[in-house]
Amino acid sequence: MKSVSFITLGCKINQYETEQLAKELSSDGYKVLSSNDKSDVCIINTCTVTSTADQKSRQMIRRMRRKNRDAFIIVTGCYATTDYEKIKEMEEVDMVVKNESKEAIPSIIKERFPVKGDVLRRLPSFHTRYFMKVEDGCDRMCTFCKIPFARGRQIKSKDITTVKEEISHAVNEGFKEVVLCGVNIGRYGADMKDTSLVKLIDKSSQIKGLQRLRMSSIDVNDVNGRLVDTIISNEKFCHHLHLSIQSGDDMILQKMGRRYGHEEILSLVQKLRESDPLFSFSVDIIVGFPGETEEMFFHTVNLIKKILPTRVHIFRYSPRVRTAASRWEDDCPAIEKRKRMEYLKEVKDELARKYAERHIGRTDEVLVEKNANGESTGLNRYYVPTVIDSSIPRNTMVKCRIVGLKDNTNVLKGKIERC
């Protein structure tokens, strides 16, 4: 049996697309392996959100060639799309496939590496949550962002009927939680008549057997009143949002091309926490954007302290080709960017612990993702990592009482509630 392995870098969209490729190839009789195993074909799904992501993509390509010398290596994803010629020139690469042709990869493999024998009919997955891609493309053109060049500048939404069919199939395969994903998910339905993210959430949550619903990162200005009401009232929608706020300084936000200020961010947080004081947030932050002074940076720090997020994804600014900001002076020295990043890391760890402490004494449901050494770990509905003092099968939803924090981190310690 011919084998295929996958390495996925970057966002949930890439994860979804990898799993769809794995699903199709598995159905056609190929053995899907982990990235640690040698395979006939190795598919590397790349990211280009930062220069560090570009570097990691190149490193991964070289690493996989060293580990898997005889494999046919296909590189796809956003970095392969924006820097096609650069990737094509790498001696470790056999083929480069841009995002717009990614769906053709199974056909390419079937032509070059035909299989014989029994066909496996299963849905391979590397997660306990099912990532459901509902939208592609971004028409916002923020001044720092290269993604519209990798994913296209047109919004491409998947119709609700198709989404429901795929989610139903995933639930029937055993998934209990679904994450709605999009490059710019807040714009879902902008290219369709009488379709919106609110309607998508309402319809998806009606699927029998689905227990939890989340969505990927969203811009603050896309979370309108109707969406807030839906998030609050929908029993299946988890009380967590990932907000790509990027900065807490209004002048920097304006230079970035964002369509909100710090007051809009705080207003949204307040609205959702009025409905549920434990409502959780994770955020994206860029440090060292052109023109960001130390004072502006601390505007961001102060905003984050008010949000009290569970996670902060921190990126040091790096100029991305073809973006507006790449034409400006990158005036924040590298050493200062690193200093701000390290400071923010310390702040975020303290804030995550403070937020996690609010859960102590509560009872919540945890979806188990893995177990080892007599313990199980998973996420609660607030997207807070939880370790349970029992060995529980993966993909099990279990009720536990939160008794403390593990090793003074933001990881909750839970004990099983037994009848």
Short mmCIF file of C-alpha atoms in Angstrom, two decimals:
data_model
loop_
_atom_site.label_atom_id
_atom_site.label_comp_id
_atom_site.label_asym_id
_atom_site.label_seq_id
_atom_site.Cartn_x
_atom_site.Cartn_y
_atom_site.Cartn_z
CA MET A 1 0.00 0.00 0.00
CA LYS A 2 1.35 3.44 -0.95
CA SER A 3 1.74 5.87 1.95
CA VAL A 4 1.36 9.63 2.40
CA SER A 5 2.46 11.81 5.32
CA PHE A 6 1.46 15.39 6.10
CA ILE A 7 3.13 18.33 7.82
CA THR A 8 0.88 21.31 8.46
CA LEU A 9 2.13 24.75 9.45
CA GLY A 10 0.03 27.78 10.31
CA CYS A 11 -3.68 28.33 10.73
CA LYS A 12 -6.79 26.21 11.15
CA ILE A 13 -7.59 26.67 7.45
CA ASN A 14 -4.41 24.81 6.58
CA GLN A 15 -5.30 22.14 9.14
CA TYR A 16 -8.75 21.73 7.58
CA GLU A 17 -7.34 21.48 4.06
CA THR A 18 -4.74 18.94 5.16
CA GLU A 19 -7.44 16.76 6.71
CA GLN A 20 -9.54 16.95 3.54
CA LEU A 21 -6.57 15.79 1.48
CA ALA A 22 -5.90 13.00 3.97
CA LYS A 23 -9.55 11.98 3.89
CA GLU A 24 -9.65 11.73 0.10
CA LEU A 25 -6.35 9.87 -0.19
CA SER A 26 -7.33 7.46 2.57
CA SER A 27 -10.63 6.76 0.82
CA ASP A 28 -8.70 6.01 -2.36
CA GLY A 29 -6.57 3.39 -0.64
CA TYR A 30 -3.50 5.29 0.53
CA LYS A 31 -2.09 4.78 4.01
CA VAL A 32 -2.01 8.11 5.86
CA LEU A 33 0.95 8.35 8.24
CA SER A 34 2.14 10.83 10.83
CA SER A 35 4.95 13.24 10.00
CA ASN A 36 7.36 11.06 12.00
CA ASP A 37 6.98 8.07 9.67
CA LYS A 38 8.73 7.47 6.36
CA SER A 39 6.32 7.60 3.43
CA ASP A 40 6.19 7.42 -0.35
CA VAL A 41 4.79 10.95 -0.55
CA CYS A 42 5.26 13.82 1.90
CA ILE A 43 2.96 16.87 1.67
CA ILE A 44 4.09 20.04 3.44
CA ASN A 45 1.36 22.67 3.88
CA THR A 46 3.17 25.96 4.47
CA CYS A 47 2.44 29.31 6.14
CA THR A 48 3.64 32.82 5.27
CA VAL A 49 1.99 35.05 7.88
CA THR A 50 5.41 36.30 9.08
CA SER A 51 9.02 36.06 7.93
CA THR A 52 9.51 33.57 10.78
CA ALA A 53 6.75 31.43 9.24
CA ASP A 54 8.61 31.52 5.90
CA GLN A 55 11.79 30.43 7.66
CA LYS A 56 10.02 27.59 9.49
CA SER A 57 8.53 26.41 6.20
CA ARG A 58 11.96 26.23 4.57
CA GLN A 59 13.43 24.50 7.61
CA MET A 60 10.64 21.92 7.60
CA ILE A 61 11.18 21.16 3.91
CA ARG A 62 14.89 20.52 4.52
CA ARG A 63 14.21 18.51 7.68
CA MET A 64 11.69 16.24 5.95
CA ARG A 65 14.10 15.60 3.08
CA ARG A 66 16.81 14.57 5.55
CA LYS A 67 14.36 12.25 7.36
CA ASN A 68 12.69 10.89 4.24
CA ARG A 69 15.28 10.87 1.46
CA ASP A 70 13.29 8.78 -1.01
CA ALA A 71 9.92 10.50 -0.58
CA PHE A 72 8.23 12.54 -3.29
CA ILE A 73 7.89 15.93 -1.53
CA ILE A 74 5.01 18.22 -2.48
CA VAL A 75 4.99 21.74 -1.02
CA THR A 76 1.72 23.66 -0.94
CA GLY A 77 0.02 26.34 1.16
CA CYS A 78 0.42 30.09 1.46
CA TYR A 79 4.22 30.33 1.28
CA ALA A 80 4.21 28.05 -1.76
CA THR A 81 1.67 30.40 -3.37
CA THR A 82 3.34 33.76 -2.73
CA ASP A 83 6.93 32.51 -3.21
CA TYR A 84 6.36 29.82 -5.81
CA GLU A 85 9.64 30.28 -7.72
CA LYS A 86 11.73 30.42 -4.54
CA ILE A 87 10.29 27.12 -3.29
CA LYS A 88 10.56 25.55 -6.75
CA GLU A 89 14.31 26.23 -6.75
CA MET A 90 14.87 24.27 -3.51
CA GLU A 91 16.62 21.00 -4.35
CA GLU A 92 14.65 19.18 -1.63
CA VAL A 93 11.32 19.86 -3.37
CA ASP A 94 9.83 17.65 -6.08
CA MET A 95 6.66 19.66 -6.76
CA VAL A 96 5.09 22.97 -5.72
CA VAL A 97 1.30 23.35 -5.74
CA LYS A 98 -0.32 26.75 -5.15
CA ASN A 99 -3.38 27.15 -2.94
CA GLU A 100 -5.72 27.49 -5.91
CA SER A 101 -4.64 24.04 -7.13
CA LYS A 102 -4.43 22.34 -3.74
CA GLU A 103 -7.55 20.25 -4.36
CA ALA A 104 -5.78 18.62 -7.33
CA ILE A 105 -3.08 17.07 -5.12
CA PRO A 106 -4.90 13.71 -4.68
CA SER A 107 -5.25 13.41 -8.47
CA ILE A 108 -1.55 14.20 -8.91
CA ILE A 109 -0.61 11.52 -6.38
CA LYS A 110 -3.00 8.95 -7.87
CA GLU A 111 -1.48 9.47 -11.31
CA ARG A 112 2.12 9.18 -10.12
CA PHE A 113 1.61 6.58 -7.37
CA PRO A 114 -1.40 4.40 -8.27
CA VAL A 115 -2.66 1.99 -5.59
CA LYS A 116 -4.08 -1.50 -5.83
CA GLY A 117 -6.07 -3.61 -3.41
CA ASP A 118 -8.61 -2.83 -0.73
CA VAL A 119 -9.83 0.71 -0.30
CA LEU A 120 -10.11 2.15 3.20
CA ARG A 121 -13.28 4.08 3.98
CA ARG A 122 -12.60 6.25 6.98
CA LEU A 123 -12.15 9.86 8.01
CA PRO A 124 -8.59 10.33 9.27
CA SER A 125 -8.09 13.12 11.76
CA PHE A 126 -5.23 14.56 13.74
CA HIS A 127 -7.55 16.36 16.20
CA THR A 128 -10.53 15.74 18.46
CA ARG A 129 -12.09 18.94 17.10
CA TYR A 130 -13.29 19.06 13.51
CA PHE A 131 -12.06 22.13 11.62
CA MET A 132 -14.79 23.14 9.17
CA LYS A 133 -13.60 25.60 6.51
CA VAL A 134 -16.54 27.81 5.58
CA GLU A 135 -14.82 30.78 3.92
CA ASP A 136 -11.67 31.64 1.98
CA GLY A 137 -10.11 34.91 0.83
CA CYS A 138 -9.80 38.37 2.39
CA ASP A 139 -10.79 41.73 0.90
CA ARG A 140 -9.56 43.92 3.76
CA MET A 141 -5.93 44.54 2.68
CA CYS A 142 -4.47 45.47 6.07
CA THR A 143 -1.16 47.22 5.52
CA PHE A 144 0.96 44.52 7.20
CA CYS A 145 -0.71 41.41 5.82
CA LYS A 146 0.41 39.23 2.92
CA ILE A 147 -2.44 36.72 3.19
CA PRO A 148 -4.75 38.30 0.54
CA PHE A 149 -1.99 37.58 -2.00
CA ALA A 150 -1.84 33.96 -0.82
CA ARG A 151 -5.57 33.31 -0.45
CA GLY A 152 -7.11 35.76 -2.89
CA ARG A 153 -8.84 39.12 -2.43
CA GLN A 154 -12.35 37.80 -3.05
CA ILE A 155 -14.56 36.37 -0.32
CA LYS A 156 -15.54 32.79 -1.17
CA SER A 157 -18.16 31.38 1.21
CA LYS A 158 -19.35 27.79 1.34
CA ASP A 159 -23.15 27.55 1.25
CA ILE A 160 -24.89 26.58 4.49
CA THR A 161 -26.36 23.35 3.12
CA THR A 162 -22.89 22.07 2.16
CA VAL A 163 -21.49 23.09 5.54
CA LYS A 164 -24.29 21.29 7.38
CA GLU A 165 -23.76 18.13 5.34
CA GLU A 166 -20.05 18.07 6.13
CA ILE A 167 -20.58 18.77 9.83
CA SER A 168 -23.24 16.04 10.00
CA HIS A 169 -20.78 13.61 8.44
CA ALA A 170 -18.08 14.62 10.95
CA VAL A 171 -20.50 14.17 13.87
CA ASN A 172 -21.47 10.74 12.56
CA GLU A 173 -17.76 9.88 12.48
CA GLY A 174 -17.57 10.70 16.20
CA PHE A 175 -16.59 14.37 16.40
CA LYS A 176 -18.27 16.23 19.27
CA GLU A 177 -16.86 19.69 18.62
CA VAL A 178 -16.66 21.69 15.39
CA VAL A 179 -14.64 24.85 14.75
CA LEU A 180 -15.97 27.08 11.95
CA CYS A 181 -12.90 28.41 10.12
CA GLY A 182 -12.24 31.14 7.60
CA VAL A 183 -9.42 33.37 6.42
CA ASN A 184 -11.75 36.26 7.28
CA ILE A 185 -14.68 34.46 8.88
CA GLY A 186 -16.43 37.67 9.85
CA ARG A 187 -17.06 38.28 6.15
CA TYR A 188 -18.77 34.92 5.70
CA GLY A 189 -21.77 35.29 3.40
CA ALA A 190 -20.71 38.66 1.97
CA ASP A 191 -20.59 37.03 -1.48
CA MET A 192 -24.00 35.36 -1.14
CA LYS A 193 -27.58 36.50 -0.93
CA ASP A 194 -29.39 36.14 2.39
CA THR A 195 -26.46 34.40 4.09
CA SER A 196 -24.57 35.45 7.20
CA LEU A 197 -22.36 34.13 9.97
CA VAL A 198 -25.31 34.42 12.37
CA LYS A 199 -27.45 32.20 10.14
CA LEU A 200 -24.57 29.74 9.72
CA ILE A 201 -24.14 29.38 13.49
CA ASP A 202 -27.88 28.97 14.03
CA LYS A 203 -28.23 26.29 11.35
CA SER A 204 -25.05 24.43 12.31
CA SER A 205 -25.99 24.26 15.97
CA GLN A 206 -29.21 22.43 15.07
CA ILE A 207 -27.29 19.38 13.86
CA LYS A 208 -28.18 16.39 16.00
CA GLY A 209 -25.26 15.00 17.99
CA LEU A 210 -23.10 18.13 17.78
CA GLN A 211 -22.16 19.18 21.30
CA ARG A 212 -19.89 22.18 20.82
CA LEU A 213 -19.39 24.89 18.22
CA ARG A 214 -16.54 27.40 18.02
CA MET A 215 -15.09 29.66 15.35
CA SER A 216 -11.61 30.75 14.33
CA SER A 217 -10.19 34.25 14.79
CA ILE A 218 -12.42 37.17 13.90
CA ASP A 219 -11.97 40.93 13.54
CA VAL A 220 -13.53 43.09 16.24
CA ASN A 221 -15.53 45.16 13.75
CA ASP A 222 -17.21 42.00 12.41
CA VAL A 223 -18.71 41.06 15.78
CA ASN A 224 -21.94 43.06 15.50
CA GLY A 225 -24.94 43.14 17.82
CA ARG A 226 -26.74 40.24 16.13
CA LEU A 227 -23.65 38.06 16.33
CA VAL A 228 -23.16 38.94 20.01
CA ASP A 229 -26.78 37.97 20.73
CA THR A 230 -26.32 34.68 18.86
CA ILE A 231 -23.11 33.82 20.69
CA ILE A 232 -24.74 34.53 24.05
CA SER A 233 -28.02 32.72 23.42
CA ASN A 234 -26.78 29.67 21.51
CA GLU A 235 -26.29 26.83 24.01
CA LYS A 236 -23.80 24.96 21.82
CA PHE A 237 -21.56 27.92 21.03
CA CYS A 238 -18.55 27.92 23.35
CA HIS A 239 -17.97 31.10 25.34
CA HIS A 240 -14.62 31.96 23.78
CA LEU A 241 -13.54 34.26 20.95
CA HIS A 242 -10.16 34.72 19.35
CA LEU A 243 -9.86 38.40 18.43
CA SER A 244 -7.16 39.53 16.00
CA ILE A 245 -6.77 42.93 17.65
CA GLN A 246 -3.05 43.38 16.67
CA SER A 247 -2.53 46.53 18.79
CA GLY A 248 -4.07 48.57 21.59
CA ASP A 249 -2.96 51.92 20.22
CA ASP A 250 -5.44 53.77 18.02
CA MET A 251 -2.81 55.44 15.84
CA ILE A 252 -1.08 52.13 15.12
CA LEU A 253 -4.42 50.44 14.44
CA GLN A 254 -5.20 53.17 11.91
CA LYS A 255 -1.80 52.72 10.22
CA MET A 256 -2.44 48.98 10.09
CA GLY A 257 -5.71 49.57 8.25
CA ARG A 258 -7.81 48.11 11.07
CA ARG A 259 -11.38 49.41 11.31
CA TYR A 260 -11.72 49.82 15.06
CA GLY A 261 -10.01 51.42 18.05
CA HIS A 262 -9.31 50.35 21.61
CA GLU A 263 -12.74 51.54 22.80
CA GLU A 264 -14.54 49.22 20.37
CA ILE A 265 -12.40 46.32 21.61
CA LEU A 266 -13.21 47.00 25.27
CA SER A 267 -16.90 47.55 24.49
CA LEU A 268 -17.13 44.11 22.85
CA VAL A 269 -15.34 42.43 25.76
CA GLN A 270 -17.65 44.16 28.24
CA LYS A 271 -20.82 43.12 26.36
CA LEU A 272 -19.85 39.46 26.31
CA ARG A 273 -18.65 39.42 29.92
CA GLU A 274 -21.91 41.00 31.05
CA SER A 275 -23.64 37.86 29.77
CA ASP A 276 -21.02 35.51 31.22
CA PRO A 277 -18.28 36.89 33.52
CA LEU A 278 -16.07 33.95 32.54
CA PHE A 279 -16.35 34.58 28.78
CA SER A 280 -12.80 34.06 27.52
CA PHE A 281 -10.72 35.77 24.86
CA SER A 282 -7.46 35.03 23.11
CA VAL A 283 -5.80 37.72 21.01
CA ASP A 284 -3.17 38.34 18.33
CA ILE A 285 -0.63 41.13 18.87
CA ILE A 286 2.07 42.55 16.59
CA VAL A 287 4.96 44.31 18.35
CA GLY A 288 7.36 46.75 16.69
CA PHE A 289 5.08 47.89 13.86
CA PRO A 290 6.54 50.90 11.98
CA GLY A 291 6.03 54.00 14.10
CA GLU A 292 5.24 52.12 17.33
CA THR A 293 6.84 54.01 20.20
CA GLU A 294 7.35 52.60 23.68
CA GLU A 295 4.32 54.60 24.85
CA MET A 296 2.19 53.08 22.08
CA PHE A 297 3.41 49.61 23.02
CA PHE A 298 2.27 50.15 26.61
CA HIS A 299 -1.15 51.20 25.33
CA THR A 300 -1.32 47.64 24.01
CA VAL A 301 -0.07 46.20 27.30
CA ASN A 302 -2.69 48.14 29.26
CA LEU A 303 -5.46 47.04 26.91
CA ILE A 304 -4.48 43.40 27.27
CA LYS A 305 -4.53 43.73 31.05
CA LYS A 306 -8.13 44.95 30.83
CA ILE A 307 -9.14 42.09 28.52
CA LEU A 308 -7.53 39.42 30.76
CA PRO A 309 -7.06 36.95 27.87
CA THR A 310 -6.43 33.22 28.21
CA ARG A 311 -3.83 33.33 25.43
CA VAL A 312 -1.85 36.02 23.60
CA HIS A 313 -0.24 35.15 20.26
CA ILE A 314 2.66 37.58 19.88
CA PHE A 315 4.35 38.35 16.56
CA ARG A 316 7.36 40.57 15.97
CA TYR A 317 6.64 42.78 12.97
CA SER A 318 8.45 41.81 9.79
CA PRO A 319 7.92 43.54 6.42
CA ARG A 320 5.96 41.37 3.99
CA VAL A 321 6.49 41.86 0.26
CA ARG A 322 3.74 43.67 -1.70
CA THR A 323 2.16 45.10 1.46
CA ALA A 324 1.80 48.84 2.06
CA ALA A 325 3.79 48.70 5.30
CA SER A 326 6.77 47.10 3.54
CA ARG A 327 7.36 50.47 1.85
CA TRP A 328 7.69 52.23 5.22
CA GLU A 329 10.80 52.45 7.33
CA ASP A 330 11.05 49.47 9.69
CA ASP A 331 12.13 51.86 12.45
CA CYS A 332 11.85 49.63 15.51
CA PRO A 333 15.21 47.87 16.06
CA ALA A 334 15.20 44.09 16.24
CA ILE A 335 16.53 44.14 19.81
CA GLU A 336 13.64 46.40 20.87
CA LYS A 337 11.07 44.14 19.18
CA ARG A 338 12.47 41.17 21.07
CA LYS A 339 12.45 43.13 24.33
CA ARG A 340 8.78 44.07 23.87
CA MET A 341 7.90 40.51 22.92
CA GLU A 342 9.60 39.07 26.03
CA TYR A 343 7.91 41.64 28.27
CA LEU A 344 4.52 40.83 26.79
CA LYS A 345 5.14 37.10 27.29
CA GLU A 346 5.61 37.66 31.02
CA VAL A 347 2.46 39.77 31.19
CA LYS A 348 0.37 37.26 29.26
CA ASP A 349 1.41 34.35 31.49
CA GLU A 350 0.39 36.26 34.61
CA LEU A 351 -2.95 37.29 33.06
CA ALA A 352 -3.69 33.73 31.90
CA ARG A 353 -3.14 32.47 35.46
CA LYS A 354 -5.40 35.18 36.88
CA TYR A 355 -8.15 34.26 34.46
CA ALA A 356 -7.74 30.52 35.13
CA GLU A 357 -8.10 31.06 38.89
CA ARG A 358 -11.68 32.20 38.28
CA HIS A 359 -12.58 28.62 37.35
CA ILE A 360 -11.46 27.06 40.64
CA GLY A 361 -14.42 25.53 42.47
CA ARG A 362 -16.55 25.27 39.33
CA THR A 363 -17.74 22.16 37.54
CA ASP A 364 -17.29 22.09 33.78
CA GLU A 365 -17.21 19.70 30.84
CA VAL A 366 -13.86 18.89 29.28
CA LEU A 367 -13.30 17.31 25.87
CA VAL A 368 -10.34 14.95 26.35
CA GLU A 369 -7.64 15.32 23.68
CA LYS A 370 -4.96 12.98 25.01
CA ASN A 371 -4.04 10.81 27.96
CA ALA A 372 -0.76 9.58 29.41
CA ASN A 373 0.67 8.45 32.74
CA GLY A 374 -2.73 8.12 34.36
CA GLU A 375 -3.80 11.67 33.48
CA SER A 376 -5.97 13.15 30.73
CA THR A 377 -5.82 16.61 29.18
CA GLY A 378 -8.35 18.56 27.19
CA LEU A 379 -10.18 21.86 26.82
CA ASN A 380 -13.28 23.17 28.54
CA ARG A 381 -15.89 25.26 26.75
CA TYR A 382 -13.89 28.41 27.58
CA TYR A 383 -10.86 27.03 25.69
CA VAL A 384 -8.85 26.63 28.90
CA PRO A 385 -6.50 23.61 29.08
CA THR A 386 -7.47 21.17 31.84
CA VAL A 387 -5.64 18.15 33.25
CA ILE A 388 -7.75 15.45 34.91
CA ASP A 389 -6.46 12.94 37.47
CA SER A 390 -7.83 9.92 35.58
CA SER A 391 -7.06 8.10 32.35
CA ILE A 392 -10.01 8.82 30.06
CA PRO A 393 -10.35 7.77 26.40
CA ARG A 394 -9.55 10.43 23.80
CA ASN A 395 -12.56 12.34 22.41
CA THR A 396 -14.62 11.76 25.57
CA MET A 397 -16.65 14.61 27.07
CA VAL A 398 -16.37 14.41 30.86
CA LYS A 399 -17.59 16.50 33.80
CA CYS A 400 -14.99 17.47 36.36
CA ARG A 401 -14.62 19.80 39.31
CA ILE A 402 -11.79 22.33 39.10
CA VAL A 403 -9.67 22.09 42.25
CA GLY A 404 -6.69 24.30 41.38
CA LEU A 405 -3.96 25.13 38.88
CA LYS A 406 -1.24 22.77 37.71
CA ASP A 407 2.27 23.86 38.71
CA ASN A 408 1.30 27.54 38.98
CA THR A 409 0.41 27.72 35.28
CA ASN A 410 -2.87 28.55 33.56
CA VAL A 411 -3.67 24.82 33.23
CA LEU A 412 -6.65 23.81 35.36
CA LYS A 413 -6.59 20.72 37.59
CA GLY A 414 -9.83 18.75 37.49
CA LYS A 415 -11.27 15.84 39.43
CA ILE A 416 -13.95 13.59 37.94
CA GLU A 417 -17.40 14.07 39.44
CA ARG A 418 -18.73 10.62 40.22
CA CYS A 419 -22.37 9.83 40.90
#
